[in-house]
Amino acid sequence: MTLDSFSDRHHGRAVFATMTPDDRAAIGAVRDDLRAAGYDEAGVRAVLGMPVLDLQPAAFHHLDRHVLGVDPLAAAVRLFLLDRAVDERTVRTLLSEPSLDVLLLLGVLGETDGGFRSQVHITCAHDLLLATDTGRYSDWWGGADDLGDRVMYIGYDSAGLANVAPRSRAGRTLDLCSGSGIQSLVASRYSDEVVGVDINPRAIRFARFNAALNGIENTTFVLGDLLEPVSDREFDRIVANPPFVPEVPEGAHLLYRDGGPDGERLLAQIVSGAGQILAPGGLMSITTDLFNLEELPRRIGEWLGAKDGFDVLVLVERQFPVWAYADTHASHALTARERTEYAVRMVDALGDVGISTVHTGYIVVCRQPGGGPRQGTVQTVSLASPVTRPAGAHVADHFRFLDRDLDGHTDGVLRPNPAVRLVTSAPPGGPETHRLVAPEDDYVADMDISDLTRKLWQATVTSDVHWSVIRGSALEAVARELIRQGALTLDDLPPAAA
Ligand SMILES: C[S@@+](CC[C@H](N)C(=O)[O-])C[C@H]1O[C@@H](n2cnc3c(N)ncnc32)[C@H](O)[C@@H]1O
C-alpha cells in the first residue's frame, strides 16, 4: 500500500491533490497566520525548550500535557509538530477563515471529534515553513508500517546540506531528490531559477505546497528519475540529498531512505552525471553517509570517469560505529526484540557488502571552469562540528584556493576569518601556548599553533599582509595551511594565469 492511498482513504482525498495555482493566496494566509502566532524557528524553540530538529516522538505527550500553554503558538505546535487533535475554538484563534478552509480543502486538516488534526507536520527551518509527512511513529498512521512514499521529515542531513551548499549568486540550480523541497527553497534565494526533481508524486505535491506556503515563485518541481527530466540542461549549482541508507533484506522500504545494497546506488549515478549537467565552474553539493571513507576518493574518481576536469571536496562530519549506525536505523521498530533483530540484520547486510566504517558528511564536486581540463583533486577535510550554520563560503573558498591555483597567483591580501580568535595560555612557570579557536564556525577546527603561525595570524589582524610578500618565505606554507583550514582567506585575487 502507498501512503497516498492510505491518506486518501483516511481523508477521502490524497493530501494536496486538489491544489491549483488559485490556492496560492489562501496558502499565503496560512503563512501569515502562523507567523503572526510566532511560529518560526526561534518561537518554537522557545516553547519546546529544544531545537525543532531535535524533537522526538517520545517527547510529544510530555510537551503536550506538561509544557505547552493554551495560546495560538501552542495550538500550532500541537497541530503541526505533535500530531495532536486541537479543538475548533482554539484552532480558530490560530487560523483565519480562508486559512482553515484551504487546509481542509487540501486535506491537510481533517475533522475529528469537535476539532481538527493535521495529517502533515509543518517544520520551521532556514526561515521557511516546510510541510512533510509526520514521523514514522505517528499513531495517526495506525498500524501501517511500510508506507514507502512518505515525504521525508526535515532531518539533520536536510538542514546540513542547505548550510554546506555555497550561497553566492547563481543562475540555474538543480535540486535532485527534492522531497519536501527544502533545498530548492533555500536555493531560490540565491538562484535566478531552481528546478527540483523527485520520483515520488506525493513529494512533488508537498514541495509545490511548500513553495506557495513560503511565497516563492522562481522554483518548479518536476516528477522524474534523477537526471532523466533535465538531462538536456546545464546547471550552475546542483544540490542533492539522495536516499543513501543501505537496504536491509526483508526490511520496510522507504523511497526517501533506500540507497541500494551499498547505499551508493543513487550517489554513484548523481556524481557520474556531473560531466553532463554541471556547467563549467559549477558546484554540486551532496549530503550522504560516507562508507569506507579511505576508499571513497577512488570510487568518486571512477564515478566521475576521468581524473581531470573536476575537483572534489569530501567533508567528514562524524563517525558512527557500524553497530550504532544499525541501531539508529532500527529505531522505528516497535519492540525491543524487533529493534535488536533489525539491527542484527542491518549489521549483517553492511558486512555482506564489505562496509566496515560509516561517517556522515558531504561530497562537493566542482567542474573546473573552461580553458581545458587540469589535473583533478580529491581532498578530505574533517569538519569541526556538525554543520548547523552556513558554511558554504568555506566550501567555495576551498575551490578558489586549491594549491594548484595558489601556485599560479602573484598577489592578494590575506584576510583573517572574523569568527576565529587567538587564545594564549601561560601556565605558571611554563612557556606560552597559542590556539586558534572558532566556536561559532562549524567548519574551522580548533588548532594548536606555532609561534610563527601566531605572528602571521596577528599580522593579518592588524595590517594588510600581501601574498606576494610572503611567497617563497617560510610563511607561505603557514598561510596555505590556515587557508586550507578556513582560518584565512585571500581577497583581491587576480585571475589565474591561463
Ligand atoms: C533523503 S530524501 C531528501 C529530501 C529533501 N531533499 C531533503 O533534503 O530533506 C530523498 C528523496 O529522494 C527521492 N528519490 C528517491 N529515488 C529517486 C530517484 N530515482 N529520482 C529522484 N528522486 C528520488 C525520494 O522520493 C525522497 O524524496
mmCIF file of N, CA and C in Angstrom, residues 199-296:
data_model
loop_
_atom_site.group_PDB
_atom_site.id
_atom_site.type_symbol
_atom_site.label_atom_id
_atom_site.label_comp_id
_atom_site.label_asym_id
_atom_site.label_seq_id
_atom_site.Cartn_x
_atom_site.Cartn_y
_atom_site.Cartn_z
ATOM 1 N N ILE A 199 11.132 11.481 -7.598
ATOM 2 C CA ILE A 199 10.441 10.358 -8.242
ATOM 3 C C ILE A 199 9.088 10.077 -7.589
ATOM 4 N N ASN A 200 8.831 10.722 -6.445
ATOM 5 C CA ASN A 200 7.622 10.439 -5.660
ATOM 6 C C ASN A 200 6.576 11.542 -5.919
ATOM 7 N N PRO A 201 5.450 11.207 -6.552
ATOM 8 C CA PRO A 201 4.446 12.241 -6.855
ATOM 9 C C PRO A 201 3.939 12.952 -5.598
ATOM 10 N N ARG A 202 3.879 12.207 -4.494
ATOM 11 C CA ARG A 202 3.419 12.819 -3.232
ATOM 12 C C ARG A 202 4.407 13.918 -2.819
ATOM 13 N N ALA A 203 5.711 13.643 -2.970
ATOM 14 C CA ALA A 203 6.731 14.641 -2.613
ATOM 15 C C ALA A 203 6.601 15.881 -3.505
ATOM 16 N N ILE A 204 6.335 15.669 -4.772
ATOM 17 C CA ILE A 204 6.194 16.817 -5.683
ATOM 18 C C ILE A 204 5.052 17.722 -5.215
ATOM 19 N N ARG A 205 3.967 17.127 -4.757
ATOM 20 C CA ARG A 205 2.832 17.947 -4.293
ATOM 21 C C ARG A 205 3.200 18.701 -3.015
ATOM 22 N N PHE A 206 3.894 18.013 -2.104
ATOM 23 C CA PHE A 206 4.326 18.695 -0.871
ATOM 24 C C PHE A 206 5.235 19.882 -1.228
ATOM 25 N N ALA A 207 6.164 19.643 -2.151
ATOM 26 C CA ALA A 207 7.135 20.703 -2.488
ATOM 27 C C ALA A 207 6.424 21.910 -3.108
ATOM 28 N N ARG A 208 5.439 21.636 -3.970
ATOM 29 C CA ARG A 208 4.701 22.759 -4.585
ATOM 30 C C ARG A 208 3.922 23.530 -3.515
ATOM 31 N N PHE A 209 3.331 22.794 -2.572
ATOM 32 C CA PHE A 209 2.625 23.473 -1.478
ATOM 33 C C PHE A 209 3.620 24.326 -0.685
ATOM 34 N N ASN A 210 4.795 23.762 -0.416
ATOM 35 C CA ASN A 210 5.775 24.495 0.388
ATOM 36 C C ASN A 210 6.262 25.762 -0.320
ATOM 37 N N ALA A 211 6.398 25.687 -1.646
ATOM 38 C CA ALA A 211 6.782 26.900 -2.387
ATOM 39 C C ALA A 211 5.700 27.965 -2.189
ATOM 40 N N ALA A 212 4.436 27.555 -2.308
ATOM 41 C CA ALA A 212 3.339 28.514 -2.125
ATOM 42 C C ALA A 212 3.291 29.011 -0.683
ATOM 43 N N LEU A 213 3.522 28.103 0.262
ATOM 44 C CA LEU A 213 3.452 28.470 1.686
ATOM 45 C C LEU A 213 4.488 29.540 2.022
ATOM 46 N N ASN A 214 5.629 29.503 1.310
ATOM 47 C CA ASN A 214 6.688 30.472 1.596
ATOM 48 C C ASN A 214 6.717 31.608 0.585
ATOM 49 N N GLY A 215 5.709 31.651 -0.302
ATOM 50 C CA GLY A 215 5.602 32.754 -1.261
ATOM 51 C C GLY A 215 6.749 32.775 -2.262
ATOM 52 N N ILE A 216 7.250 31.595 -2.638
ATOM 53 C CA ILE A 216 8.408 31.517 -3.551
ATOM 54 C C ILE A 216 7.926 31.196 -4.968
ATOM 55 N N GLU A 217 8.416 31.993 -5.943
ATOM 56 C CA GLU A 217 7.863 31.902 -7.305
ATOM 57 C C GLU A 217 8.842 31.341 -8.330
ATOM 58 N N ASN A 218 10.155 31.362 -8.048
ATOM 59 C CA ASN A 218 11.123 31.040 -9.109
ATOM 60 C C ASN A 218 11.560 29.572 -9.091
ATOM 61 N N THR A 219 10.703 28.712 -8.544
ATOM 62 C CA THR A 219 11.070 27.312 -8.356
ATOM 63 C C THR A 219 9.992 26.406 -8.931
ATOM 64 N N THR A 220 10.420 25.393 -9.717
ATOM 65 C CA THR A 220 9.445 24.428 -10.229
ATOM 66 C C THR A 220 9.859 23.031 -9.782
ATOM 67 N N PHE A 221 8.895 22.160 -9.624
ATOM 68 C CA PHE A 221 9.172 20.788 -9.208
ATOM 69 C C PHE A 221 8.670 19.833 -10.279
ATOM 70 N N VAL A 222 9.553 18.901 -10.669
ATOM 71 C CA VAL A 222 9.276 18.021 -11.791
ATOM 72 C C VAL A 222 9.365 16.572 -11.322
ATOM 73 N N LEU A 223 8.388 15.782 -11.744
ATOM 74 C CA LEU A 223 8.391 14.358 -11.398
ATOM 75 C C LEU A 223 9.346 13.624 -12.324
ATOM 76 N N GLY A 224 10.253 12.811 -11.771
ATOM 77 C CA GLY A 224 11.135 12.045 -12.649
ATOM 78 C C GLY A 224 12.213 11.322 -11.879
ATOM 79 N N ASP A 225 12.964 10.525 -12.639
ATOM 80 C CA ASP A 225 14.017 9.694 -12.070
ATOM 81 C C ASP A 225 15.361 10.411 -12.230
ATOM 82 N N LEU A 226 15.886 10.934 -11.141
ATOM 83 C CA LEU A 226 17.178 11.627 -11.104
ATOM 84 C C LEU A 226 17.353 12.599 -12.276
ATOM 85 N N LEU A 227 18.365 12.383 -13.133
ATOM 86 C CA LEU A 227 18.697 13.368 -14.162
ATOM 87 C C LEU A 227 17.774 13.308 -15.374
ATOM 88 N N GLU A 228 16.971 12.243 -15.445
ATOM 89 C CA GLU A 228 16.211 11.987 -16.683
ATOM 90 C C GLU A 228 15.402 13.215 -17.156
ATOM 91 N N PRO A 229 14.672 13.934 -16.284
ATOM 92 C CA PRO A 229 13.875 15.061 -16.819
ATOM 93 C C PRO A 229 14.700 16.300 -17.185
ATOM 94 N N VAL A 230 15.981 16.335 -16.794
ATOM 95 C CA VAL A 230 16.777 17.562 -17.026
ATOM 96 C C VAL A 230 18.063 17.270 -17.792
ATOM 97 N N SER A 231 18.130 16.098 -18.433
ATOM 98 C CA SER A 231 19.408 15.646 -18.991
ATOM 99 C C SER A 231 19.917 16.529 -20.115
ATOM 100 N N ASP A 232 19.024 17.376 -20.682
ATOM 101 C CA ASP A 232 19.482 18.230 -21.794
ATOM 102 C C ASP A 232 19.816 19.647 -21.321
ATOM 103 N N ARG A 233 19.916 19.849 -19.982
ATOM 104 C CA ARG A 233 20.185 21.211 -19.494
ATOM 105 C C ARG A 233 21.458 21.225 -18.656
ATOM 106 N N GLU A 234 22.032 22.417 -18.499
ATOM 107 C CA GLU A 234 23.197 22.562 -17.618
ATOM 108 C C GLU A 234 22.831 23.460 -16.442
ATOM 109 N N PHE A 235 23.431 23.189 -15.297
ATOM 110 C CA PHE A 235 23.127 23.947 -14.075
ATOM 111 C C PHE A 235 24.415 24.485 -13.453
ATOM 112 N N ASP A 236 24.299 25.686 -12.872
ATOM 113 C CA ASP A 236 25.460 26.285 -12.188
ATOM 114 C C ASP A 236 25.663 25.651 -10.818
ATOM 115 N N ARG A 237 24.577 25.258 -10.207
ATOM 116 C CA ARG A 237 24.652 24.587 -8.901
ATOM 117 C C ARG A 237 23.740 23.368 -8.941
ATOM 118 N N ILE A 238 24.177 22.335 -8.263
ATOM 119 C CA ILE A 238 23.311 21.172 -8.033
ATOM 120 C C ILE A 238 23.377 20.861 -6.543
ATOM 121 N N VAL A 239 22.241 20.651 -5.938
ATOM 122 C CA VAL A 239 22.200 20.187 -4.549
ATOM 123 C C VAL A 239 21.466 18.851 -4.550
ATOM 124 N N ALA A 240 21.916 17.918 -3.745
ATOM 125 C CA ALA A 240 21.274 16.601 -3.746
ATOM 126 C C ALA A 240 21.350 15.966 -2.373
ATOM 127 N N ASN A 241 20.210 15.500 -1.918
ATOM 128 C CA ASN A 241 20.142 14.696 -0.691
ATOM 129 C C ASN A 241 19.457 13.391 -1.085
ATOM 130 N N PRO A 242 20.245 12.480 -1.722
ATOM 131 C CA PRO A 242 19.616 11.246 -2.218
ATOM 132 C C PRO A 242 19.395 10.253 -1.080
ATOM 133 N N PRO A 243 18.570 9.223 -1.324
ATOM 134 C CA PRO A 243 18.487 8.139 -0.345
ATOM 135 C C PRO A 243 19.853 7.467 -0.286
ATOM 136 N N PHE A 244 20.400 7.258 0.919
ATOM 137 C CA PHE A 244 21.771 6.718 0.995
ATOM 138 C C PHE A 244 21.950 5.653 2.064
ATOM 139 N N VAL A 245 20.850 5.120 2.581
ATOM 140 C CA VAL A 245 20.987 4.104 3.625
ATOM 141 C C VAL A 245 20.971 2.718 2.967
ATOM 142 N N PRO A 246 21.985 1.881 3.268
ATOM 143 C CA PRO A 246 21.991 0.544 2.678
ATOM 144 C C PRO A 246 20.718 -0.213 3.032
ATOM 145 N N GLU A 247 20.183 -0.910 2.027
ATOM 146 C CA GLU A 247 18.914 -1.613 2.247
ATOM 147 C C GLU A 247 19.142 -2.903 3.038
ATOM 148 N N VAL A 248 18.190 -3.181 3.906
ATOM 149 C CA VAL A 248 18.242 -4.408 4.703
ATOM 150 C C VAL A 248 17.250 -5.384 4.089
ATOM 151 N N PRO A 249 17.697 -6.598 3.725
ATOM 152 C CA PRO A 249 16.737 -7.543 3.152
ATOM 153 C C PRO A 249 15.561 -7.736 4.114
ATOM 154 N N GLU A 250 14.410 -7.817 3.583
ATOM 155 C CA GLU A 250 13.164 -8.001 4.351
ATOM 156 C C GLU A 250 12.870 -6.853 5.316
ATOM 157 N N GLY A 251 13.485 -5.686 5.118
ATOM 158 C CA GLY A 251 13.139 -4.525 5.939
ATOM 159 C C GLY A 251 12.034 -3.733 5.252
ATOM 160 N N ALA A 252 11.421 -2.795 5.992
ATOM 161 C CA ALA A 252 10.426 -1.929 5.370
ATOM 162 C C ALA A 252 11.134 -1.058 4.330
ATOM 163 N N HIS A 253 10.446 -0.769 3.232
ATOM 164 C CA HIS A 253 11.083 0.021 2.181
ATOM 165 C C HIS A 253 10.568 1.440 2.178
ATOM 166 N N LEU A 254 11.479 2.363 2.049
ATOM 167 C CA LEU A 254 11.142 3.785 2.048
ATOM 168 C C LEU A 254 11.865 4.447 0.880
ATOM 169 N N LEU A 255 11.108 5.123 0.028
ATOM 170 C CA LEU A 255 11.712 5.779 -1.135
ATOM 171 C C LEU A 255 12.762 6.803 -0.716
ATOM 172 N N TYR A 256 12.530 7.483 0.398
ATOM 173 C CA TYR A 256 13.448 8.556 0.777
ATOM 174 C C TYR A 256 14.732 8.034 1.408
ATOM 175 N N ARG A 257 14.767 6.759 1.746
ATOM 176 C CA ARG A 257 15.893 6.249 2.525
ATOM 177 C C ARG A 257 16.740 5.223 1.784
ATOM 178 N N ASP A 258 16.117 4.369 0.962
ATOM 179 C CA ASP A 258 16.812 3.183 0.459
ATOM 180 C C ASP A 258 17.805 3.507 -0.647
ATOM 181 N N GLY A 259 19.079 3.266 -0.373
ATOM 182 C CA GLY A 259 20.126 3.597 -1.343
ATOM 183 C C GLY A 259 20.734 2.381 -2.013
ATOM 184 N N GLY A 260 19.984 1.260 -2.095
ATOM 185 C CA GLY A 260 20.545 0.035 -2.691
ATOM 186 C C GLY A 260 21.400 -0.693 -1.662
ATOM 187 N N PRO A 261 21.922 -1.867 -2.031
ATOM 188 C CA PRO A 261 22.635 -2.701 -1.056
ATOM 189 C C PRO A 261 23.815 -1.987 -0.394
ATOM 190 N N ASP A 262 24.560 -1.160 -1.129
ATOM 191 C CA ASP A 262 25.731 -0.499 -0.534
ATOM 192 C C ASP A 262 25.478 0.976 -0.214
ATOM 193 N N GLY A 263 24.241 1.425 -0.363
ATOM 194 C CA GLY A 263 23.886 2.815 -0.041
ATOM 195 C C GLY A 263 24.279 3.811 -1.131
ATOM 196 N N GLU A 264 25.000 3.351 -2.165
ATOM 197 C CA GLU A 264 25.575 4.301 -3.134
ATOM 198 C C GLU A 264 24.924 4.218 -4.518
ATOM 199 N N ARG A 265 23.777 3.525 -4.603
ATOM 200 C CA ARG A 265 23.167 3.334 -5.926
ATOM 201 C C ARG A 265 22.859 4.680 -6.582
ATOM 202 N N LEU A 266 22.216 5.594 -5.833
ATOM 203 C CA LEU A 266 21.855 6.886 -6.431
ATOM 204 C C LEU A 266 23.047 7.844 -6.422
ATOM 205 N N LEU A 267 23.850 7.787 -5.353
ATOM 206 C CA LEU A 267 25.011 8.672 -5.258
ATOM 207 C C LEU A 267 25.916 8.495 -6.474
ATOM 208 N N ALA A 268 26.191 7.235 -6.841
ATOM 209 C CA ALA A 268 27.077 6.974 -7.979
ATOM 210 C C ALA A 268 26.498 7.572 -9.257
ATOM 211 N N GLN A 269 25.184 7.442 -9.437
ATOM 212 C CA GLN A 269 24.562 7.996 -10.661
ATOM 213 C C GLN A 269 24.644 9.512 -10.675
ATOM 214 N N ILE A 270 24.451 10.125 -9.503
ATOM 215 C CA ILE A 270 24.458 11.596 -9.438
ATOM 216 C C ILE A 270 25.855 12.128 -9.740
ATOM 217 N N VAL A 271 26.880 11.553 -9.087
ATOM 218 C CA VAL A 271 28.246 12.034 -9.323
ATOM 219 C C VAL A 271 28.628 11.774 -10.786
ATOM 220 N N SER A 272 28.236 10.613 -11.312
ATOM 221 C CA SER A 272 28.555 10.298 -12.715
ATOM 222 C C SER A 272 27.955 11.328 -13.665
ATOM 223 N N GLY A 273 26.829 11.919 -13.260
ATOM 224 C CA GLY A 273 26.148 12.869 -14.147
ATOM 225 C C GLY A 273 26.766 14.256 -14.145
ATOM 226 N N ALA A 274 27.780 14.485 -13.281
ATOM 227 C CA ALA A 274 28.323 15.852 -13.149
ATOM 228 C C ALA A 274 28.828 16.390 -14.482
ATOM 229 N N GLY A 275 29.494 15.517 -15.264
ATOM 230 C CA GLY A 275 30.055 15.988 -16.539
ATOM 231 C C GLY A 275 28.979 16.376 -17.527
ATOM 232 N N GLN A 276 27.800 15.807 -17.343
ATOM 233 C CA GLN A 276 26.714 16.030 -18.304
ATOM 234 C C GLN A 276 25.911 17.294 -17.975
ATOM 235 N N ILE A 277 25.638 17.530 -16.692
ATOM 236 C CA ILE A 277 24.677 18.597 -16.388
ATOM 237 C C ILE A 277 25.249 19.736 -15.546
ATOM 238 N N LEU A 278 26.516 19.611 -15.113
ATOM 239 C CA LEU A 278 27.111 20.696 -14.308
ATOM 240 C C LEU A 278 27.855 21.634 -15.256
ATOM 241 N N ALA A 279 27.491 22.907 -15.209
ATOM 242 C CA ALA A 279 28.136 23.886 -16.103
ATOM 243 C C ALA A 279 29.593 24.071 -15.690
ATOM 244 N N PRO A 280 30.474 24.482 -16.627
ATOM 245 C CA PRO A 280 31.855 24.777 -16.236
ATOM 246 C C PRO A 280 31.874 25.788 -15.086
ATOM 247 N N GLY A 281 32.686 25.513 -14.080
ATOM 248 C CA GLY A 281 32.740 26.378 -12.899
ATOM 249 C C GLY A 281 31.650 26.080 -11.897
ATOM 250 N N GLY A 282 30.771 25.130 -12.224
ATOM 251 C CA GLY A 282 29.618 24.842 -11.357
ATOM 252 C C GLY A 282 29.975 23.948 -10.178
ATOM 253 N N LEU A 283 29.101 23.958 -9.171
ATOM 254 C CA LEU A 283 29.318 23.185 -7.943
ATOM 255 C C LEU A 283 28.140 22.261 -7.684
ATOM 256 N N MET A 284 28.449 21.019 -7.334
ATOM 257 C CA MET A 284 27.415 20.047 -6.972
ATOM 258 C C MET A 284 27.645 19.649 -5.511
ATOM 259 N N SER A 285 26.686 19.951 -4.626
ATOM 260 C CA SER A 285 26.838 19.659 -3.197
ATOM 261 C C SER A 285 25.880 18.532 -2.816
ATOM 262 N N ILE A 286 26.433 17.492 -2.208
ATOM 263 C CA ILE A 286 25.635 16.293 -1.891
ATOM 264 C C ILE A 286 25.806 15.963 -0.411
ATOM 265 N N THR A 287 24.712 15.611 0.254
ATOM 266 C CA THR A 287 24.869 15.052 1.598
ATOM 267 C C THR A 287 24.647 13.554 1.513
ATOM 268 N N THR A 288 25.455 12.811 2.243
ATOM 269 C CA THR A 288 25.373 11.352 2.178
ATOM 270 C C THR A 288 26.116 10.746 3.349
ATOM 271 N N ASP A 289 25.789 9.499 3.681
ATOM 272 C CA ASP A 289 26.670 8.769 4.587
ATOM 273 C C ASP A 289 27.881 8.328 3.771
ATOM 274 N N LEU A 290 29.049 8.336 4.412
ATOM 275 C CA LEU A 290 30.300 8.029 3.713
ATOM 276 C C LEU A 290 30.774 6.659 4.191
ATOM 277 N N PHE A 291 30.681 5.664 3.307
ATOM 278 C CA PHE A 291 31.056 4.304 3.700
ATOM 279 C C PHE A 291 32.499 4.032 3.289
ATOM 280 N N ASN A 292 33.232 3.342 4.143
ATOM 281 C CA ASN A 292 34.640 3.007 3.849
ATOM 282 C C ASN A 292 35.363 4.235 3.311
ATOM 283 N N LEU A 293 35.458 5.239 4.166
ATOM 284 C CA LEU A 293 35.946 6.568 3.783
ATOM 285 C C LEU A 293 37.290 6.539 3.048
ATOM 286 N N GLU A 294 38.189 5.670 3.502
ATOM 287 C CA GLU A 294 39.540 5.685 2.906
ATOM 288 C C GLU A 294 39.505 5.387 1.418
ATOM 289 N N GLU A 295 38.551 4.548 1.008
ATOM 290 C CA GLU A 295 38.492 4.178 -0.419
ATOM 291 C C GLU A 295 37.549 5.072 -1.209
ATOM 292 N N LEU A 296 36.904 6.008 -0.521
ATOM 293 C CA LEU A 296 35.905 6.832 -1.216
ATOM 294 C C LEU A 296 36.511 7.664 -2.353
#
